[in-house]
Every structure is written in C-alpha cells, then in structure tokens.
Coordinates of C-alpha atoms and ligand atoms in Angstrom, one line a residue:
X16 CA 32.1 16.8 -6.1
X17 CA 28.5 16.1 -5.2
X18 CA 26.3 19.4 -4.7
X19 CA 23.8 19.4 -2.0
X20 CA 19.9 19.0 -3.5
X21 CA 18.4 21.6 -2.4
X22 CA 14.9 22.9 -2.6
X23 CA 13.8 24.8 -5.9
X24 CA 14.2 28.6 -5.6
X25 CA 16.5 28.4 -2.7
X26 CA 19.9 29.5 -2.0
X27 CA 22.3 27.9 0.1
X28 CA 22.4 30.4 2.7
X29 CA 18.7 30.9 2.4
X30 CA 18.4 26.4 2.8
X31 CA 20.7 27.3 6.0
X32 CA 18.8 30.0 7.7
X33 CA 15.6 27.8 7.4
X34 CA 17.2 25.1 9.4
X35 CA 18.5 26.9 11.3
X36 CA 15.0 28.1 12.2
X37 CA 13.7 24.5 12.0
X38 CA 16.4 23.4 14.6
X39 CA 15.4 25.9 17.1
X40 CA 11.5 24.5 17.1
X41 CA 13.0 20.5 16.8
X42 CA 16.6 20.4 18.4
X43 CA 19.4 19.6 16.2
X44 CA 18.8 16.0 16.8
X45 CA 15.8 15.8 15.0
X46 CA 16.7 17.9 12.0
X47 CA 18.7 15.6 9.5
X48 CA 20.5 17.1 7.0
X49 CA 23.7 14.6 6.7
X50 CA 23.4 13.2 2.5
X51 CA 24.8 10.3 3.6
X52 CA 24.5 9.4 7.3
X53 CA 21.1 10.8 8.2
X54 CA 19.4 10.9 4.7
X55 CA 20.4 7.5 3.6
X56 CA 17.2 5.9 4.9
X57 CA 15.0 8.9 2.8
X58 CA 16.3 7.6 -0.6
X59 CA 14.3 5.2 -3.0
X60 CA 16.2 1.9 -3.2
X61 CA 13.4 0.4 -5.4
X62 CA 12.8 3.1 -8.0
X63 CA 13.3 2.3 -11.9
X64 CA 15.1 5.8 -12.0
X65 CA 18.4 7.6 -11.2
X66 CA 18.3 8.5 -6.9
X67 CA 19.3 11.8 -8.0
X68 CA 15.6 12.7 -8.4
X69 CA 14.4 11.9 -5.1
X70 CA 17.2 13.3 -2.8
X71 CA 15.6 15.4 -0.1
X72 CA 17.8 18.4 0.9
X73 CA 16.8 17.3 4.8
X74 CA 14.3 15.3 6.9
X75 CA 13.0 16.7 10.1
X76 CA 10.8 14.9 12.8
X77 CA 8.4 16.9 15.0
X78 CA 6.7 14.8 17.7
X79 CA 3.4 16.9 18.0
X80 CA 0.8 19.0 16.0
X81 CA 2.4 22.6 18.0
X82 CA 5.7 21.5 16.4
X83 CA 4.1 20.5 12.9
X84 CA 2.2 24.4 13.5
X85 CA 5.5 26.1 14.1
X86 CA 7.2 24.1 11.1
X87 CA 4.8 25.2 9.0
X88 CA 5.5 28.8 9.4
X89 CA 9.1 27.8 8.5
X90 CA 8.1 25.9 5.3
X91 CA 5.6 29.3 4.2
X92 CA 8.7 31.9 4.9
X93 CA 11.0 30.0 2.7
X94 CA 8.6 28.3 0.3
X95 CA 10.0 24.8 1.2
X96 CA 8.2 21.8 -0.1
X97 CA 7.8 19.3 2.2
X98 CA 7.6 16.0 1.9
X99 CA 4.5 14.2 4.6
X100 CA 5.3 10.8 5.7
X101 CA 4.3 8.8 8.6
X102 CA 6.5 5.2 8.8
X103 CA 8.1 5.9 5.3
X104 CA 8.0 2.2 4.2
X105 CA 5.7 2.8 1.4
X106 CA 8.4 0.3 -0.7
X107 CA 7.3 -0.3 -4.2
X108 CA 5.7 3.0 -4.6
X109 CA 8.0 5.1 -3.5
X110 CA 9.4 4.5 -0.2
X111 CA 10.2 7.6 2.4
X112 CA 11.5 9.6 -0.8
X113 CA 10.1 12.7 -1.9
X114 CA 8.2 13.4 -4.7
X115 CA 11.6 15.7 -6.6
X116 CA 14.7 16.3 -5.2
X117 CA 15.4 18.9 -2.1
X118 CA 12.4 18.6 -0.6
X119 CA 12.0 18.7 3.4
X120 CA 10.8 15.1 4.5
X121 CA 8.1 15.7 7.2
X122 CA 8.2 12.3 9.0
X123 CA 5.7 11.8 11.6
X124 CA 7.4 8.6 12.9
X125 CA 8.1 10.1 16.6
X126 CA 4.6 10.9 16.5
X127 CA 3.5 7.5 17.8
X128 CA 1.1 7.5 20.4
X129 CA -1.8 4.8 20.8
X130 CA -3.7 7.4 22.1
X131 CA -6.8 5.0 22.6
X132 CA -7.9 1.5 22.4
X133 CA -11.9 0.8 23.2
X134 CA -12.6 -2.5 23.8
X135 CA -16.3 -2.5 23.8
X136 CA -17.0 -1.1 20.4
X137 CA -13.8 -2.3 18.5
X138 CA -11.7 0.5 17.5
X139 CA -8.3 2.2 17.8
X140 CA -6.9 6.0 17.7
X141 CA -3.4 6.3 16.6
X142 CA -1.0 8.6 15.2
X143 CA 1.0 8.4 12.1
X144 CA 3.9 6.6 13.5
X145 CA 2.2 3.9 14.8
X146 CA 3.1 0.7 13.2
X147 CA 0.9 -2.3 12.4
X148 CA 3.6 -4.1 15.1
X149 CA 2.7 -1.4 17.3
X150 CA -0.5 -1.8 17.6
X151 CA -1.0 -5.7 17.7
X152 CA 1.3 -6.1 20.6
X153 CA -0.2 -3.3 22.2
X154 CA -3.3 -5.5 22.1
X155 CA -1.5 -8.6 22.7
X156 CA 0.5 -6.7 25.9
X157 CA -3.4 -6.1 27.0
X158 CA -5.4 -9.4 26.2
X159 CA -7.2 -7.6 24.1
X160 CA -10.0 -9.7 21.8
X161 CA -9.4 -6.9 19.1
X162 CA -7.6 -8.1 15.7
X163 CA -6.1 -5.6 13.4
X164 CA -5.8 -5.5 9.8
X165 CA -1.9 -5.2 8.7
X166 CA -0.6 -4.6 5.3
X167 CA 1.2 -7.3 4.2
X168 CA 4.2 -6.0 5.8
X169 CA 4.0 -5.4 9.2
X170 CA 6.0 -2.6 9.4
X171 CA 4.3 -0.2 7.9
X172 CA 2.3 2.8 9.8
X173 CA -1.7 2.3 10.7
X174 CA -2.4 5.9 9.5
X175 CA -0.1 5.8 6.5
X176 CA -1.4 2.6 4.9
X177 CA -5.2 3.7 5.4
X178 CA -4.2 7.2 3.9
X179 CA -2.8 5.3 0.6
X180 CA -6.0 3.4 0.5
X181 CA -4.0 0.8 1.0
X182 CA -5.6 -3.1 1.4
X183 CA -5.2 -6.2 4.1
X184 CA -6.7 -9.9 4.0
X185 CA -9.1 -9.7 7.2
X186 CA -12.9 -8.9 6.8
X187 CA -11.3 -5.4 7.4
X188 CA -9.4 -5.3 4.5
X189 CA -10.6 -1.6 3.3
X190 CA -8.7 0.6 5.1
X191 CA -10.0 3.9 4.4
X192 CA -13.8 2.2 4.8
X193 CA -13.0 1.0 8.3
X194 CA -11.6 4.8 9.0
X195 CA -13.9 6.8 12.2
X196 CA -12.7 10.4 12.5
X197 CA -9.3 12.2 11.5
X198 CA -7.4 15.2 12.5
X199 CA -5.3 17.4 10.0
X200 CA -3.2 20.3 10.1
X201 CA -3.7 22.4 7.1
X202 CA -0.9 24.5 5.0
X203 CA -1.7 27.9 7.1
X204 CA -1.5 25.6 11.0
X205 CA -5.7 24.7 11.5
X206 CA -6.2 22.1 12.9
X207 CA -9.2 20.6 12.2
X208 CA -11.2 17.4 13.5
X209 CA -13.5 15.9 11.3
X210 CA -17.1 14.3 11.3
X211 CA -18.9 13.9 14.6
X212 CA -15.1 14.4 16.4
X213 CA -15.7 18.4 14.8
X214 CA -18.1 18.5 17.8
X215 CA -16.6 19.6 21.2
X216 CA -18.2 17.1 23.5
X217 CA -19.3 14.3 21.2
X218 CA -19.0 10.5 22.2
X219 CA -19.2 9.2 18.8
X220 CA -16.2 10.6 17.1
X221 CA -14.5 7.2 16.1
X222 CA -18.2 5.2 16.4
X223 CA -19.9 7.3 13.4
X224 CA -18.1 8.6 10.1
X225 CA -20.0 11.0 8.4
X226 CA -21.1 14.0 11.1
X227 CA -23.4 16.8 9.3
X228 CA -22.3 18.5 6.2
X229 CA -19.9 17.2 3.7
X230 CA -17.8 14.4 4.5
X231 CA -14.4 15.4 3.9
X232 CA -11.5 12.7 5.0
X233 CA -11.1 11.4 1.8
X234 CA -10.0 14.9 0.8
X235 CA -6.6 14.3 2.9
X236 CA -6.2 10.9 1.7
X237 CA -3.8 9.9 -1.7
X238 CA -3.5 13.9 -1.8
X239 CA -1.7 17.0 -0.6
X240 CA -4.1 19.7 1.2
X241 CA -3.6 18.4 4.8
X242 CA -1.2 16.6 7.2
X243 CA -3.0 14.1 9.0
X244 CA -2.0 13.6 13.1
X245 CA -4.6 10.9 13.9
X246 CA -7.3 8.5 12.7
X247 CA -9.3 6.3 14.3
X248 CA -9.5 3.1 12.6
X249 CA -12.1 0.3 13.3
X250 CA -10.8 -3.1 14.7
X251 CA -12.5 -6.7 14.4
X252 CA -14.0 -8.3 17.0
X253 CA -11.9 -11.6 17.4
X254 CA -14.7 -14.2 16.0
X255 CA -16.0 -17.8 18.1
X256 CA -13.7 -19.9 15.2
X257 CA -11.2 -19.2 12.6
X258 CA -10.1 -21.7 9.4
X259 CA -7.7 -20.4 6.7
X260 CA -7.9 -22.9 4.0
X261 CA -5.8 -22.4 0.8
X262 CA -7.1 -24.1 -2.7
X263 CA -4.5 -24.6 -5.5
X264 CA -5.4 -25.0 -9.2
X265 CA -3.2 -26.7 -12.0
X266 CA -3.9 -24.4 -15.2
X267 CA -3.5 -21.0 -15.3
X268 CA -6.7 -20.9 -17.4
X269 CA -8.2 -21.7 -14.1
X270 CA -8.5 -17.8 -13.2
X271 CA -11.4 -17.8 -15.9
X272 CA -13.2 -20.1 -13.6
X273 CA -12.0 -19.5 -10.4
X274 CA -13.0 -15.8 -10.0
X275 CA -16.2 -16.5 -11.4
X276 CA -16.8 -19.0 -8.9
X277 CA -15.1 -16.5 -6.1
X278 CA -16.8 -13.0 -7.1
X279 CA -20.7 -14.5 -6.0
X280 CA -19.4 -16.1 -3.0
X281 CA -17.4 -12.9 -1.6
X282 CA -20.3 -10.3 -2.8
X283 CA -22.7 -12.9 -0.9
X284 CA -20.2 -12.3 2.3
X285 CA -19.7 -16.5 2.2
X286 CA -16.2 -15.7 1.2
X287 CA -16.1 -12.9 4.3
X288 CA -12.4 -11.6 4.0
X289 CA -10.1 -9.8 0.9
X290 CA -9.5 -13.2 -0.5
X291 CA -6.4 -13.9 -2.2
X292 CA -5.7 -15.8 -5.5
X293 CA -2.0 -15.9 -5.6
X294 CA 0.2 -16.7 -8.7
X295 CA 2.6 -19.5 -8.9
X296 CA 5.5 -17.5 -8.2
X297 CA 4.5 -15.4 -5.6
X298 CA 3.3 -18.2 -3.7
X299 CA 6.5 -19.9 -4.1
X300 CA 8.8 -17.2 -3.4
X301 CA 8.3 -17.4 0.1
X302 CA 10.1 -21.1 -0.4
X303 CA 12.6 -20.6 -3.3
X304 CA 14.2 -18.8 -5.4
X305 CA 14.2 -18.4 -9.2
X306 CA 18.0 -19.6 -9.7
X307 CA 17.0 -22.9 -8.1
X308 CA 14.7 -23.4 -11.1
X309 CA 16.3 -21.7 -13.8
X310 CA 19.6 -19.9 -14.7
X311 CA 18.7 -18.8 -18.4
X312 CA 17.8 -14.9 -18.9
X313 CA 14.6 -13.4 -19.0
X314 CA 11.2 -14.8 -17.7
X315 CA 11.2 -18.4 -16.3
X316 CA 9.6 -21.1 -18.9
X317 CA 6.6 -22.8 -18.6
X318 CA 8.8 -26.2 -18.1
X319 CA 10.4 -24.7 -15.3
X320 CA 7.2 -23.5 -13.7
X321 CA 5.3 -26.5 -13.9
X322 CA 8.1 -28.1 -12.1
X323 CA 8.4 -25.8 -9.6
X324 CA 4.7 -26.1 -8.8
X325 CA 5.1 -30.2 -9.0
X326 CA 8.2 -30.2 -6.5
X327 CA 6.4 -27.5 -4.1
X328 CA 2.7 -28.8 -4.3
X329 CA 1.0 -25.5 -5.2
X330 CA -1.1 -24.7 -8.9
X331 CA -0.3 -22.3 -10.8
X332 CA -3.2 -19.8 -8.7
X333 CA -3.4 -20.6 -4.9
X334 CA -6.7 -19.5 -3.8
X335 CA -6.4 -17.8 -0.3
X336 CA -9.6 -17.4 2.0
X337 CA -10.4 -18.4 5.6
X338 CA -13.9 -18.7 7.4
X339 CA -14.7 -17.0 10.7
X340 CA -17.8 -17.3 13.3
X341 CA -19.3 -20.1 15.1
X342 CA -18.1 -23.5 13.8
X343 CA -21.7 -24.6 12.7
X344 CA -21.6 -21.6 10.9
X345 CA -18.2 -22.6 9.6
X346 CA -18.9 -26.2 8.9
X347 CA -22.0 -24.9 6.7
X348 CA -20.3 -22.5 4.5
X349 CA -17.5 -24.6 4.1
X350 CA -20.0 -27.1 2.6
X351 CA -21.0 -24.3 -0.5
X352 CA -17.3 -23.3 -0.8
X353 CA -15.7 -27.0 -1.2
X354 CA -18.3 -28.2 -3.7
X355 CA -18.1 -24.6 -6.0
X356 CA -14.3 -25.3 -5.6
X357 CA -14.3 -28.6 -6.6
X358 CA -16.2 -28.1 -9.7
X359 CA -12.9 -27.2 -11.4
X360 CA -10.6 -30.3 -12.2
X361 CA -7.5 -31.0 -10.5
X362 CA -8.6 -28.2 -7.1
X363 CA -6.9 -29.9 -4.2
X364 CA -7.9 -28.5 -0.5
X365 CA -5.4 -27.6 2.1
X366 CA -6.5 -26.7 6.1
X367 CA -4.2 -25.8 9.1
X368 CA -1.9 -28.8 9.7
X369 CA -1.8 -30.2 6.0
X370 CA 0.9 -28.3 5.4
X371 CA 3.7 -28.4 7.9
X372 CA 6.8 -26.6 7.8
X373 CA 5.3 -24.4 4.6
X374 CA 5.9 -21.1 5.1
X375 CA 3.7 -19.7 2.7
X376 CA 0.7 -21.3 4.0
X377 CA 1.5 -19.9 7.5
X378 CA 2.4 -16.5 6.5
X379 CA -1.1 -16.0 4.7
X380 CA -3.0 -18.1 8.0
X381 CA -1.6 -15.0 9.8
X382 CA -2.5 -12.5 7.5
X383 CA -6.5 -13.5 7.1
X384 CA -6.6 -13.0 11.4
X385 CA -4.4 -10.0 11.6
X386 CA -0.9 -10.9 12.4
X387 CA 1.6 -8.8 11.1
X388 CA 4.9 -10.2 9.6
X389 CA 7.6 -9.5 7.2
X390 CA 7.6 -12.9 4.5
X391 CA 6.4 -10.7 2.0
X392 CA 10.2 -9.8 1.7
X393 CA 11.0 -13.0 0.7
X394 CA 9.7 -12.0 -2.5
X395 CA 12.8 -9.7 -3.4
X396 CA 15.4 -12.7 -2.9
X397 CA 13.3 -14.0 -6.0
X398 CA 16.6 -12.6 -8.1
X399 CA 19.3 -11.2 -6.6
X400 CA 19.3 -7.3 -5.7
X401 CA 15.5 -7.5 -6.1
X402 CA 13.9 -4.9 -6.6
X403 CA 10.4 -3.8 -7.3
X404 CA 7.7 -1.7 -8.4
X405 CA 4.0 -2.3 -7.7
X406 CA 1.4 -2.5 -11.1
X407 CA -2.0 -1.5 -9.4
X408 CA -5.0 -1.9 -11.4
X409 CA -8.6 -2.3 -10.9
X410 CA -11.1 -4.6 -12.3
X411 CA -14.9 -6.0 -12.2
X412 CA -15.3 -9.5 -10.5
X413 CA -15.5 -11.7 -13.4
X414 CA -13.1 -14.6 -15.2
X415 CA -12.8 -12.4 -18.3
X416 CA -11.4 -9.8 -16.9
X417 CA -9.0 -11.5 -14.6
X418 CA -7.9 -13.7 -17.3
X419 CA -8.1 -9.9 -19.6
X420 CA -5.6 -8.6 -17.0
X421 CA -3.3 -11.4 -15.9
X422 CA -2.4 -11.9 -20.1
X423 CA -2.1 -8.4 -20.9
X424 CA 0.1 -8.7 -17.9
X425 CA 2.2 -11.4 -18.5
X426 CA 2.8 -11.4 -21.9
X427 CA 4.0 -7.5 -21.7
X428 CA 6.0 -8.6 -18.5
X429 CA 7.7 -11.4 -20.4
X430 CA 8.2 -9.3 -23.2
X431 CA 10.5 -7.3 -21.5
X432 CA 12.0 -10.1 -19.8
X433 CA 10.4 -10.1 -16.7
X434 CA 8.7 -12.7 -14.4
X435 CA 4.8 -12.5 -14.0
X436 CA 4.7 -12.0 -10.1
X437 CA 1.2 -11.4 -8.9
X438 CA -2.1 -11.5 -7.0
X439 CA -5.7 -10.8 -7.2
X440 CA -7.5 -9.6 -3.9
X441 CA -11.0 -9.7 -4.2
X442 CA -12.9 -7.1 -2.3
X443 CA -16.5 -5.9 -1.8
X444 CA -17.0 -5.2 -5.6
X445 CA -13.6 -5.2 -7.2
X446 CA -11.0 -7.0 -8.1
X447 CA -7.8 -5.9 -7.0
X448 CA -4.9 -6.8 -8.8
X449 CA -0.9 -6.1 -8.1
X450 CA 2.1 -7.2 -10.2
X451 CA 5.0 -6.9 -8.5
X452 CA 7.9 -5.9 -11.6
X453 CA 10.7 -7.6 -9.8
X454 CA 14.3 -6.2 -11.0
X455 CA 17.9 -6.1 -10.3
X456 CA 18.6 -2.6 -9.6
X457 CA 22.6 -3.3 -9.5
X458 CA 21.6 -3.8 -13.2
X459 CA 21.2 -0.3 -15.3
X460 CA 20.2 -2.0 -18.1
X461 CA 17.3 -4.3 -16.4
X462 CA 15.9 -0.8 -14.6
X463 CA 15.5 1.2 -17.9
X464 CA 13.7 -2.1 -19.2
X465 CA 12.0 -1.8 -16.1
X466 CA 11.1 1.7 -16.4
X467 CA 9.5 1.0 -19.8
X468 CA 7.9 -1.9 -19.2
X469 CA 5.8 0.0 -16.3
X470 CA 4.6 3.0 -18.6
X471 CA 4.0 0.0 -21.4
X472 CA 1.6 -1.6 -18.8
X473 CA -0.1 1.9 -17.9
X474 CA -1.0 1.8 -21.6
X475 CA -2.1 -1.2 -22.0
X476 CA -4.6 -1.1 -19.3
X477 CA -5.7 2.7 -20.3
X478 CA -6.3 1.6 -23.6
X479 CA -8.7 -1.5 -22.1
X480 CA -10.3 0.4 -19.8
X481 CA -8.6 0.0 -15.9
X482 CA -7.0 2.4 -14.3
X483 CA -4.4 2.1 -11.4
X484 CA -5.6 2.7 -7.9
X485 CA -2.2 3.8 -6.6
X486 CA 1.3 3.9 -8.3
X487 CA 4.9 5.1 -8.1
X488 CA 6.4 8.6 -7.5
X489 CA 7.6 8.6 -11.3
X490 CA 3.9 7.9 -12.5
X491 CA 2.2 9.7 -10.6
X492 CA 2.0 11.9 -13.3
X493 CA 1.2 9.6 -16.0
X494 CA -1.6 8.1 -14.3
X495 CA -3.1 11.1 -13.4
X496 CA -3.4 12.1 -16.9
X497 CA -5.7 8.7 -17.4
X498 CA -8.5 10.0 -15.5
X499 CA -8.7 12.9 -17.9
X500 CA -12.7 12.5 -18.4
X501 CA -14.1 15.6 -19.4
X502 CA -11.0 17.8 -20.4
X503 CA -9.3 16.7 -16.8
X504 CA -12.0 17.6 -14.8
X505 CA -11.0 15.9 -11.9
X506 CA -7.5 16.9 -11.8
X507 CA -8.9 20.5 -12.6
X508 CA -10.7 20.3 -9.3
X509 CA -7.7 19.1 -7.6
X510 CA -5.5 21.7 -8.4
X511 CA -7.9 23.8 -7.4
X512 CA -8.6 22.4 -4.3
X513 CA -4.8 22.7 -3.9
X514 CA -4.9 26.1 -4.7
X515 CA -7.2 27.7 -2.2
X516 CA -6.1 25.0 1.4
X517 CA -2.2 25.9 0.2
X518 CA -2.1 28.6 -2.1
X519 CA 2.1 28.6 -1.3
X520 CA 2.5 25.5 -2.7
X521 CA 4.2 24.0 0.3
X522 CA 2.7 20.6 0.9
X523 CA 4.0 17.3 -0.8
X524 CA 3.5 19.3 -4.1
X525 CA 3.5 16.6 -7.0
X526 CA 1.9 13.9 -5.1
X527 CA -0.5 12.2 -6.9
X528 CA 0.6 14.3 -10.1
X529 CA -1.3 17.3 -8.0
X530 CA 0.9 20.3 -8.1
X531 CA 0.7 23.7 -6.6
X532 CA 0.0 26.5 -9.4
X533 CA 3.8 27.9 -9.1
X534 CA 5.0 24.2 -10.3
X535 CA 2.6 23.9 -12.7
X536 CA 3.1 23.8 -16.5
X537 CA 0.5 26.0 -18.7
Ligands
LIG783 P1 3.8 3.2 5.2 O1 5.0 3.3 6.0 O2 2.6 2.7 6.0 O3 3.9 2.6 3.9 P2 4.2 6.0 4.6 O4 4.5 6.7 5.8 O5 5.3 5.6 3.6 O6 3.3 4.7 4.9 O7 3.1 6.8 3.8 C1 2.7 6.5 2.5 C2 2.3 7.8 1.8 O8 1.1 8.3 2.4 C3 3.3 8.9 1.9 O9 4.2 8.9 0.8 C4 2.5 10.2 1.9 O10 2.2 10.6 0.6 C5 1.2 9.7 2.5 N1 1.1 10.1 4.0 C6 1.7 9.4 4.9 N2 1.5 9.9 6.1 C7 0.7 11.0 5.9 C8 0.1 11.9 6.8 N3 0.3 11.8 8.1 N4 -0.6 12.9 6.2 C9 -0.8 13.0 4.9 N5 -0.3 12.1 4.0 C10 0.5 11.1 4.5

C-alpha cells in the first residue's frame, strides 16, 4: 500500500482541511492532489535518488498575486511548505520537484501574461509562466526587431531561468544582469516592487535597475524569502548583420590554447556573445548516439572518439561564437578572430551554408540570435533512458584552468564509468563550465554510481578552489557547506535573512540548503 506524502507535522485530516481551504480560493481544478494522475508531472525523472524524496503531497496553481496572498494565509495556518515554481522544467537540477517530500508545489505556470513589450527601448515584462516560446512568437506574431535570450531549451519560463541565474548564447547571455525591476510577494502577502518600479508614477521601472537605497532583487533570486510575479527583462536590439561561425579543433589539449586565445577576445567584446566551446560528444549528440560507436561498458575510448569526430567532421572542442553589427564591422573582426584561430594547428572554419543538413550547427546558429528550440534533448538519447544531472562550476578565463577542470572532470567521470559530456561558456569574466553526468536511470546500479560520482566531483573542485554556481535538489546542501568562509558566514546571514521575511518557515524551505530555523539542525 502506498501512504500519501504528506507535509511534515501534518495530519491527514489536518492535509485535508487545508485543501479544502486552498480549493475554495483556486477551484478544485486547480488544486492537484491525484499521486498519480495530477502529480506525475511534479516528480523528478532525472534525480540520482529514490522519487520517494521529492513527492509533493499536492500542487496548486493560482493565476494572480490576490490568489498567491490568500494561499499564503493557508500555507501560515497549517505551516505547509511550499514549493515556488514558475514553468517547472528546471531538468537536471531538479525539475518541478520539491525540495523533500509533501510539500505544496506553488506553480505559477497559469500566471502567464506578457504584460508588456516596449519596442523603443528593448525590453519585456512577464510573469513567471511565460515561456522563452512565449515570448519569441509573441515578437514574431508582432514584427517585432526585439531578440530574446532562451535557455538552451526553449521551454523553459523567462522569470524562472533569470531567477536561477541561469545563462544563454546571445550578447544577453546573463540573465539576472539584463533583469529591470521585479515584483514579489513576501511570506506574510506584501507585495513589493522594487528599484525605481517602488515609485508610484515612475517611467523608468524596467529602463533603470538600482532605484535609491539598497538594491535588493538578488535577494529573491537562487533563494527562499520571496515569490516573484514579474520581472522585466532586457531584450536585444536585432543588429544590421549576423554570422555564427563554428571552429573545430583536433586535440583535446587544444582547450589550453583555445581559451587563452578566447578569454582576451571576449573581455575585449570582439568575441560579443556567451561563446561556446563544446566537447566532442556534446556536439555530436545532436547527430548520433553512443551505441553507434561503441557497445562496450563504461566511458567511450579514445579510438572510438576519434572516429566519431573523423566520420562527423567536428574536433574534439567545437568553438561556438557569431558576430553581430554592420558587415564592415563584421568583416573586420572576423579578420583578428580567424588569424588568433588559426594559430592552433589543424583549426578548420565553418560559416552558415558549409554545413548543410548538420543539425548541430543549426541548433547553435539559432541559439547565438535568440531562437528557442528543443535539440538539447537529443543529448539524453546519448544512452538509452538518459538521464542527467548538471556539474556547474566556475572558473577564471585562462587554458590552465579549463584544461585544470575538463581533467579533473573527465578522469573522475570515466572513473565511474561515465562519458565526459560538456561545455565551456565564456562570459564577461568567467568561465562557465557544465558537465552533463548522463545515466540510465532504469539502471539502480548506474544511479548510485551516479550519485557518488557527483559528490566526488563537488570534492574535487572544493578542494582546487571552484565552486558550483547552481546544483541539484540533493546538493543543495553539500554545496552550501563550500562557501563556509568565515565559520559559514554567508549561510549564517541567509538563515537569518530567512528568519525575519518568513519566520514560519513556509517558503521553499531547503532551497539552496537555506532552511527555516524549525528545520534546522543545531
Ligand atoms: P524553468 O522552467 O525555467 O527551468 P522553474 O520554474 O523550474 O524554471 O524554476 C527554477 C527554480 O527557480 C525553481 O525550482 C525555484 O526554486 C525557482 N523559482 C522559479 N520561479 C520562481 C518564482 N516565481 N519565485 C521564486 N523562485 C522561483
């Protein structure tokens, strides 16, 4: 007999009366408390662990901030955790699952109104259920000369992704830097507007981020204090010319080079965009898959690399980047980037049109000028039942530490008989780095291996000096406890942060590894 997850502290008939209260404010149709009709899509199909620790006990969906106000006074009364998401497709980090078991999923998706769109100063104001597909053929619907700056995959919410600090391949690519005002709803029902938008008649809202006083969005962001109901978020003007150009390289010592060569070029804005230097089988997931190449266990051999890379023409790092402006403009910088390039032996140069018919090349032309799509999911067909969890650490721009972080990487990845699947972004001042640990879940055996392979790789790069910018539900903990400078200062703050905006404990507790004081240990 299965038992119905319930929140901690709560009886049955006390979990009943609360929704029954929740469906008089929502309507029974959009209070889901079904385990296995209605709750399916809350679960965590890509987590190393058991589902049984990231059941909620029911999801509900409000569509505005009066209903969010009167669900809060629910959540108080009972104490019931409650679990803030927007489109829930977080995959890789969690997904629409809650932080523990018999939590109250708060998803915002029905809040989805593209509440604004200026033209003449390039920005957008959305709500949490706004999708990047939303939004771009909102724009497209209007002729709009506005690009956006999606995720990698398109489905994902505007509001959520910028909230996770999350990153995408235009000039644009930092999502919480190109974020202009933002509304929350606190644990007791405030609702506050922030920066010059905290001003009744002000025209500059979503035009200026910092208003007077202490700048605070970044407070609601990665945390647990607030529930955010809009942003604005900045859009590109579309520029006089676009080129995407891709660059392979043969040797994976080439990343030594490569980013060293890359790093001055992007801080110098010649290189204008998150450019991408994607690993072999990344790059060639979008094409194949690894049974084509090899049927043995455990990570793929160098001999069946090599000839993957030979039959598919890509190196063993695919360097991503695209120009935009005027085409003299173009045709100049492309004149500094192809001869840096070509220093390195073996580069070969690819443009729009030299590769017809590859997908991979088109997906990541998209990308760089804000088209969303979904080939990143190609990805999981790399084994069968893929899949993953997302290794997120940080790094200076230089070929040591690339190279530092791509071995440590690999050879812990292989180790535990896993494929190295990853990518370096390269942003204003940091190199961003994500392995993706690719596994079976039908396997139990491959996930536990999975499990420990992930805390390995925490280690590792603790011990070397990165930390991870954004991780799992089951490390949220463990990371947290890396950036412990100071007897925990930080997370001292936090929690007490946490304390005072929701002294009941009732928002995402645990996110982050930030918990209220009654779920705390010591
Ligand atoms: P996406 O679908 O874009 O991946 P999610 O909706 O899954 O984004 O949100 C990712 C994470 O961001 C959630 O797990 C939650 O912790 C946080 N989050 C999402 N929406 C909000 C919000 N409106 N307010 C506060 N935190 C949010």
């Amino acid at each position: 007999m299965t038992t119905k997850p319930l929140p901690d502290s709560l009886s049955l008939e006390q979990f009943n009366q609360a929704i029954g209260e929740l469906r008089e404010i929502l309507g029974p149709e959009r209070v889901y408390t079904d385990d296995v009709n209605e709750l399916r899509s809350y679960r965590d199909v890509y987590s190393t662990t058991a589902d049984k620790l990231h059941l909620p006990s029911a999801a509900i969906a409000p569509e505005s901030v009066e209903e969010i106000q009167k669900v809060l006074v629910v959540a108080r009364k009972y104490v019931i955790p409650l679990w803030t998401i927007s489109t829930g497709k977080n995959l890789a980090y969690g997904g629409a699952a809650p932080r523990k078991s018999g939590y109250i999923v708060l998803d915002l998706k029905r809040m989805n109104r593209i509440i604004e769109v200026n033209e003449k100063y390039g920005y957008a104001v959305v709500e949490p259920g706004v999708s990047y597909f939303d939004l771009y053929n909102y724009l497209q619907e209007r002729n709009s000369k506005l690009w956006i700056d999606p995720a990698a995959p398109g489905w994902g919410s505007v509001l959520g992704n910028m909230s996770e600090h999350g990153a995408g391949y235009t000039p644009y690519g930092d999502h919480l830097l190109m974020n202009c005002g933002m509304q929350v709803v606190l644990a007791d029902g405030t609702v506050v507007d922030t920066g010059m938008g905290s001003s009744a008649e002000s025209n500059t809202a979503n035009l200026y981020k910092y208003g007077h006083g202490p700048w605070v969005e970044g407070l609601f962001t990665q945390s647990n204090v607030g529930i955010i109901t809009k942003i604005g978020i900045w859009l590109m003007p579309e520029p006089p010319g676009y080129r995407p150009y891709m660059v392979t390289f043969p040797k994976e010592e080439d990343l030594f080079q490569l980013t060293e060569i890359a790093g001055p070029l992007r801080l110098n804005m010649l290189i204008p965009n998150a450019a991408t230097i994607v690993g072999l089988i990344w790059e060639a997931s979008a094409t194949t898959t690894k049974n084509q190449y090899y049927q043995g266990k455990g990570a793929m051999p160098m001999s069946a690399r090599q000839k993957m890379a030979d039959d598919l023409k890509i190196g063993m790092w695919n360097f991503y980047g695209a120009l935009y402006g005027p085409p003299p403009m173009m045709d100049n910088n492309w004149k500094i980037l192809e001869e840096a390039f070509r220093s390195i032996p073996g580069a070969k140069f690819y443009f729009e049109g030299d590769r017809p018919g590859d997908p991979a090349f088109d997906y990541r032309a998209k990308l760089m000028r804000g088209v969303p799509s979904m080939t990143e999911f190609g990805i999981m067909n790399w084994v069968g039942s893929g899949a993953h969890i997302d290794f997120a650490p940080r790094s200076p721009v230089t070929g040591e530490d690339a190279m530092h972080q791509f071995t440590m990487i690999r050879d812990r990845a292989n180790e535990y008989g896993f494929d190295y699947i990853g990518e370096f972004l390269i942003g204003f001042r940091e190199l961003l780095d994500v392995f993706m640990l690719v596994f079976d879940r039908t396997d139990e055996e491959e996930m536990v291996r999975a499990h420990e392979c992930f805390g390995k790789l925490i280690d590792d790069h603790t011990a070397a000096g990165y930390g991870e910018y954004r991780t799992h539900l089951d490390f949220m903990d463990k990371v947290a406890g890396t950036y412990d400078w100071n007897d925990g200062a930080l997370w001292k703050l936090h929690h007490r942060i946490k304390d005072t905006l929701d002294p009941d404990g009732i928002l995402s507790p645990g996110k982050q590894g930030i918990w209220p004081k009654r779920m705390r240990q010591g």
